[in-house]
mmCIF file with all atom_site columns, C-alpha atoms in Angstrom:
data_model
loop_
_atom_site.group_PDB
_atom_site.id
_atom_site.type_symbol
_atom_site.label_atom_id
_atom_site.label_alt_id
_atom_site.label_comp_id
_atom_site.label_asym_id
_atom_site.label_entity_id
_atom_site.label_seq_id
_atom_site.pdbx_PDB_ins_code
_atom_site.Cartn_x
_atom_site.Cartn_y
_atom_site.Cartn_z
_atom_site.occupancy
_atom_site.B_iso_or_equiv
_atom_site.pdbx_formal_charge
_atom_site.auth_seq_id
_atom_site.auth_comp_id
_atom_site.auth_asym_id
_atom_site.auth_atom_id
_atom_site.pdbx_PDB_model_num
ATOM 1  C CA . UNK A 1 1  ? 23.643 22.325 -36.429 1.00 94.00 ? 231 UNK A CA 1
ATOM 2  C CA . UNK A 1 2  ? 25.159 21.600 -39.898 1.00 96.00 ? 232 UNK A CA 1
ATOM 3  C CA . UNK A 1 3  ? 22.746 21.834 -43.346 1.00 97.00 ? 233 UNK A CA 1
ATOM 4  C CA . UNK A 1 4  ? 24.505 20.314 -46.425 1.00 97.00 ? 234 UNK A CA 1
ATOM 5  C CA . UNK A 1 5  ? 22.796 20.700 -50.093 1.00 98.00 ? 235 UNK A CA 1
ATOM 6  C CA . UNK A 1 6  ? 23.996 18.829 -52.858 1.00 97.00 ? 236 UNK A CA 1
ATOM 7  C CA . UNK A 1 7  ? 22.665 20.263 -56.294 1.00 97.00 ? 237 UNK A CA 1
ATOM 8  C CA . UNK A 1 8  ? 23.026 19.452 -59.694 1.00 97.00 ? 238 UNK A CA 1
ATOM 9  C CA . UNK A 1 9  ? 23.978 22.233 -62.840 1.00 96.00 ? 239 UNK A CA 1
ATOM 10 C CA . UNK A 1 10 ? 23.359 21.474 -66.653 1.00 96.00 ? 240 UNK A CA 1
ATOM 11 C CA . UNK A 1 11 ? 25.802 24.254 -68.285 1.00 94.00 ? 241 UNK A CA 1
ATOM 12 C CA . UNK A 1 12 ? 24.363 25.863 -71.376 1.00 89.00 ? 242 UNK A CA 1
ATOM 13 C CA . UNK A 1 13 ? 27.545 27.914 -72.345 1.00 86.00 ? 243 UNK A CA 1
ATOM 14 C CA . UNK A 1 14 ? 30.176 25.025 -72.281 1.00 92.00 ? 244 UNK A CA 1
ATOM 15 C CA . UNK A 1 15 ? 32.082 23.278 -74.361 1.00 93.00 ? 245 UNK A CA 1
ATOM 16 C CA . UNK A 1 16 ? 35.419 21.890 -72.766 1.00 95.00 ? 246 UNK A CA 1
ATOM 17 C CA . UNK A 1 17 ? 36.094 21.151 -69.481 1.00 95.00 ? 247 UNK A CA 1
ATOM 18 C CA . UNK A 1 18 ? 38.450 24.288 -69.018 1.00 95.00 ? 248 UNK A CA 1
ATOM 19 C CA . UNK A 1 19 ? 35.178 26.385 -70.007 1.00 94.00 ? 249 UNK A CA 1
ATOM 20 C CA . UNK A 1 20 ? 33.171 24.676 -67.280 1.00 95.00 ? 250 UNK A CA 1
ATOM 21 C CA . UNK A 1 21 ? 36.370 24.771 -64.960 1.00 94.00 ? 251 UNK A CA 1
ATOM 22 C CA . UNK A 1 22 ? 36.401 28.713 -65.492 1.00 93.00 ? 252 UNK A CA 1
ATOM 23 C CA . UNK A 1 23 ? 33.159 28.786 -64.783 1.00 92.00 ? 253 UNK A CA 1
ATOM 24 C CA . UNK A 1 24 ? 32.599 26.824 -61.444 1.00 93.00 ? 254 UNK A CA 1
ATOM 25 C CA . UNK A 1 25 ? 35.860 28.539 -59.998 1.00 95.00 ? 255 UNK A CA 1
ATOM 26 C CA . UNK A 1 26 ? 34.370 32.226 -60.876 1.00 93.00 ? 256 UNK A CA 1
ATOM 27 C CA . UNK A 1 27 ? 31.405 31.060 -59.287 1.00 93.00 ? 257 UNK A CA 1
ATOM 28 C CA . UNK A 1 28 ? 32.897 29.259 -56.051 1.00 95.00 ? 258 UNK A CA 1
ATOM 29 C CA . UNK A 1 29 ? 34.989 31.588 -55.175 1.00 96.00 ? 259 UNK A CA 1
ATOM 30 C CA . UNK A 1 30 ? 32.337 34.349 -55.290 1.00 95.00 ? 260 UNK A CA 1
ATOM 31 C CA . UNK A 1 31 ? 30.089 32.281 -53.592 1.00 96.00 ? 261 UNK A CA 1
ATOM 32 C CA . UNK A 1 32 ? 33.215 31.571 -50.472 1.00 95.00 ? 262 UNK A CA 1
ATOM 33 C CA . UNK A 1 33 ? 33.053 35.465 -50.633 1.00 95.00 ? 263 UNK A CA 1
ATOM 34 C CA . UNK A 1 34 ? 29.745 36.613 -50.086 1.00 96.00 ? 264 UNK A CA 1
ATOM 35 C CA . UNK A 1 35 ? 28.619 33.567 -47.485 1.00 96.00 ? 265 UNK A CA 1
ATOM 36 C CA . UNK A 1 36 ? 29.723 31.757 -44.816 1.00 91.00 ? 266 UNK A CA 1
ATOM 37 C CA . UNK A 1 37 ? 29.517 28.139 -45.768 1.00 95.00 ? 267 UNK A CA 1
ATOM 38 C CA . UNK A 1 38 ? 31.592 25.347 -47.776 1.00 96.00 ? 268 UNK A CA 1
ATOM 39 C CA . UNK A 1 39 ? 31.394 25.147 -51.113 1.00 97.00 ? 269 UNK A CA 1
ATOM 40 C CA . UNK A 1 40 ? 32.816 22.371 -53.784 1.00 97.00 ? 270 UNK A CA 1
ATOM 41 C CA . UNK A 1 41 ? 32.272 20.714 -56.936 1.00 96.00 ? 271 UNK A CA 1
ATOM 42 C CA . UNK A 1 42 ? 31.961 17.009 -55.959 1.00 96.00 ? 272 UNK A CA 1
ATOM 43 C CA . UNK A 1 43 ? 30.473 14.932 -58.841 1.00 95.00 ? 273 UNK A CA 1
ATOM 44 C CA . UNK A 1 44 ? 30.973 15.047 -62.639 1.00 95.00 ? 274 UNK A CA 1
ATOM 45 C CA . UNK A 1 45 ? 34.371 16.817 -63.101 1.00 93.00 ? 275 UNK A CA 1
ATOM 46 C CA . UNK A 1 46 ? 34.903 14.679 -66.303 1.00 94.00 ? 276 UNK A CA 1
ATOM 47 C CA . UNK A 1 47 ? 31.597 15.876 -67.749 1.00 94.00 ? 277 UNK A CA 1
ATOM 48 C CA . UNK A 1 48 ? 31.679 19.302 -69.529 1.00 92.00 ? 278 UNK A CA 1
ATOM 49 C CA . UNK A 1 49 ? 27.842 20.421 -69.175 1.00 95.00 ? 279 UNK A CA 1
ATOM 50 C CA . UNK A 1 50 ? 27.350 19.126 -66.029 1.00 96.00 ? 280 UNK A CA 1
ATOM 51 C CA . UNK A 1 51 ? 28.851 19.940 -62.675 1.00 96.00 ? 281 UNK A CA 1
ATOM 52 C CA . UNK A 1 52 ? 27.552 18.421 -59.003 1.00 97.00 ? 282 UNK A CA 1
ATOM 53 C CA . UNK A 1 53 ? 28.175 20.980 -56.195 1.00 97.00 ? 283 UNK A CA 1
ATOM 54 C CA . UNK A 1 54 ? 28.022 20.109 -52.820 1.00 98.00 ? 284 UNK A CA 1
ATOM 55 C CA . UNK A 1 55 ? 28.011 22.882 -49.977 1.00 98.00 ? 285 UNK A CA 1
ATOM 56 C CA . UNK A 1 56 ? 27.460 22.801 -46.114 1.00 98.00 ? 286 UNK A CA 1
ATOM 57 C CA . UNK A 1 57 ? 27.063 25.611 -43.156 1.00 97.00 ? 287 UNK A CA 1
ATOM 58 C CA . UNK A 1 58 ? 27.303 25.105 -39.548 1.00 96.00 ? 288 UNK A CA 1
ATOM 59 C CA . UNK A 1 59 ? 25.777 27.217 -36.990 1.00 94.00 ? 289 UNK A CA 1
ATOM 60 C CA . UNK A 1 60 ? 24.636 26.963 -33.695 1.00 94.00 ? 290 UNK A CA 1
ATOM 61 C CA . UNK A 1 61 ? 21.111 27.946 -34.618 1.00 91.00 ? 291 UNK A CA 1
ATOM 62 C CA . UNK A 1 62 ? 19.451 25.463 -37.484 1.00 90.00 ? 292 UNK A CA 1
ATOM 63 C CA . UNK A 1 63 ? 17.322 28.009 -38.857 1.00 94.00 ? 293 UNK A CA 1
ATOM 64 C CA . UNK A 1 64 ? 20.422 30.348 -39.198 1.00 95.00 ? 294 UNK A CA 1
ATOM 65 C CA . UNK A 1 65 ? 22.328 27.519 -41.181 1.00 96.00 ? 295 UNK A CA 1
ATOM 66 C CA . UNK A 1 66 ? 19.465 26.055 -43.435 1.00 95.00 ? 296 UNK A CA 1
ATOM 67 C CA . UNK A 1 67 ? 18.357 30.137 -44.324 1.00 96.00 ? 297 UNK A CA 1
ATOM 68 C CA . UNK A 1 68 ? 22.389 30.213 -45.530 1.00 96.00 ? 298 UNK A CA 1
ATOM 69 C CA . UNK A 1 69 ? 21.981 27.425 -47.776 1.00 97.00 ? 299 UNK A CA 1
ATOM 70 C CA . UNK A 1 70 ? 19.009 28.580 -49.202 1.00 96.00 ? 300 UNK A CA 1
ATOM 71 C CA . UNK A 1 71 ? 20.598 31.941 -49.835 1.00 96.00 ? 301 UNK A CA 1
ATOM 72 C CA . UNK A 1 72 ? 23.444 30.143 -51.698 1.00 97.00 ? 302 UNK A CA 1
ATOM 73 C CA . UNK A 1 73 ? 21.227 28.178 -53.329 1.00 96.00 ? 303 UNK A CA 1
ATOM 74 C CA . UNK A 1 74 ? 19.315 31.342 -54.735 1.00 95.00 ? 304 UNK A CA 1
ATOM 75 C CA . UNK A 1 75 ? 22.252 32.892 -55.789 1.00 96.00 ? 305 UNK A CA 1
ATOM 76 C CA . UNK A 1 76 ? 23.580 30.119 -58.114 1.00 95.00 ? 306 UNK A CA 1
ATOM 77 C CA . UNK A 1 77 ? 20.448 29.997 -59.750 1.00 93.00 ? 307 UNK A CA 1
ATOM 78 C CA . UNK A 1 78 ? 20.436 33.227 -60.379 1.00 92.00 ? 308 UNK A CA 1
ATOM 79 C CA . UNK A 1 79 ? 23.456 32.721 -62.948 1.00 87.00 ? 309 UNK A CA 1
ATOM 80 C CA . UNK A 1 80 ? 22.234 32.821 -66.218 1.00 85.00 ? 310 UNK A CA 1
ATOM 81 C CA . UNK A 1 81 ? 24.607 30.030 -68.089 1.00 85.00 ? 311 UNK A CA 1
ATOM 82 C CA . UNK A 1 82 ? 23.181 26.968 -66.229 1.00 91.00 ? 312 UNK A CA 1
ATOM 83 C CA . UNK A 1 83 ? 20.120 25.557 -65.026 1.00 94.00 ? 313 UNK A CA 1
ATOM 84 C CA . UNK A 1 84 ? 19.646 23.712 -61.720 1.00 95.00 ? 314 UNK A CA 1
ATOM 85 C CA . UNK A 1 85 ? 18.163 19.866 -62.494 1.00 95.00 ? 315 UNK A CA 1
ATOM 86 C CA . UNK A 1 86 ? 18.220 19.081 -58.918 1.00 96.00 ? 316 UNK A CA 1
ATOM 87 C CA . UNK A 1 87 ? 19.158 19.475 -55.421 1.00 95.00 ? 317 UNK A CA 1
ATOM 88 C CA . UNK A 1 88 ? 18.748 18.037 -51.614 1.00 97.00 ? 318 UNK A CA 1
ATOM 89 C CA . UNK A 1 89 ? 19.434 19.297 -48.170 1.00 96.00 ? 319 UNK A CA 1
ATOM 90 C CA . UNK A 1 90 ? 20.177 17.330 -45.305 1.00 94.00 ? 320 UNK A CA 1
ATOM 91 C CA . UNK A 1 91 ? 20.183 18.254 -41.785 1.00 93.00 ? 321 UNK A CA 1
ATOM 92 C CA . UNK A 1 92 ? 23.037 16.712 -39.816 1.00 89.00 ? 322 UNK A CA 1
#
């Protein structure tokens, strides 16, 4: 089973593109560290504030890969320089 999220980020503490870029890689790569899933930044590269993430985890077990993505999904709203404006799952 494979559960994808796509979420959208409105950064606060930005303001160039090398800010955000420092950023999103801190957070990726912690994020690659800590779970077992895909994780990239998909939509808005040439837009400072905002950033589009897209991630996906497979598993055998649904319920195993959509608990994942809501772990992830907890943990990078839990950073305190941006706000998540929106997000969907889909089960593939």
């Amino acid at each position: 089973m494979i559960v994808a999220a796509e979420c959208e980020f409105f950064l606060y503490e930005t303001h160039s593109l090398k800010e955000k870029r420092a950023i999103l890689q801190r957070m990726l790569t912690r994020t690659r560290q800590q779970y077992n899933i895909s994780i990239a930044e998909t939509d808005h590269q040439d837009l400072w504030q905002r950033a589009g993430i897209t991630m996906a985890a497979v598993s055998s077990s649904g319920v195993t890969a959509e608990r994942e993505i809501d772990r992830v999904l907890n943990f990078l709203m839990s950073h305190s320089g941006w706000e998540m404006t929106s997000s969907k799952k889909y089960h593939l």
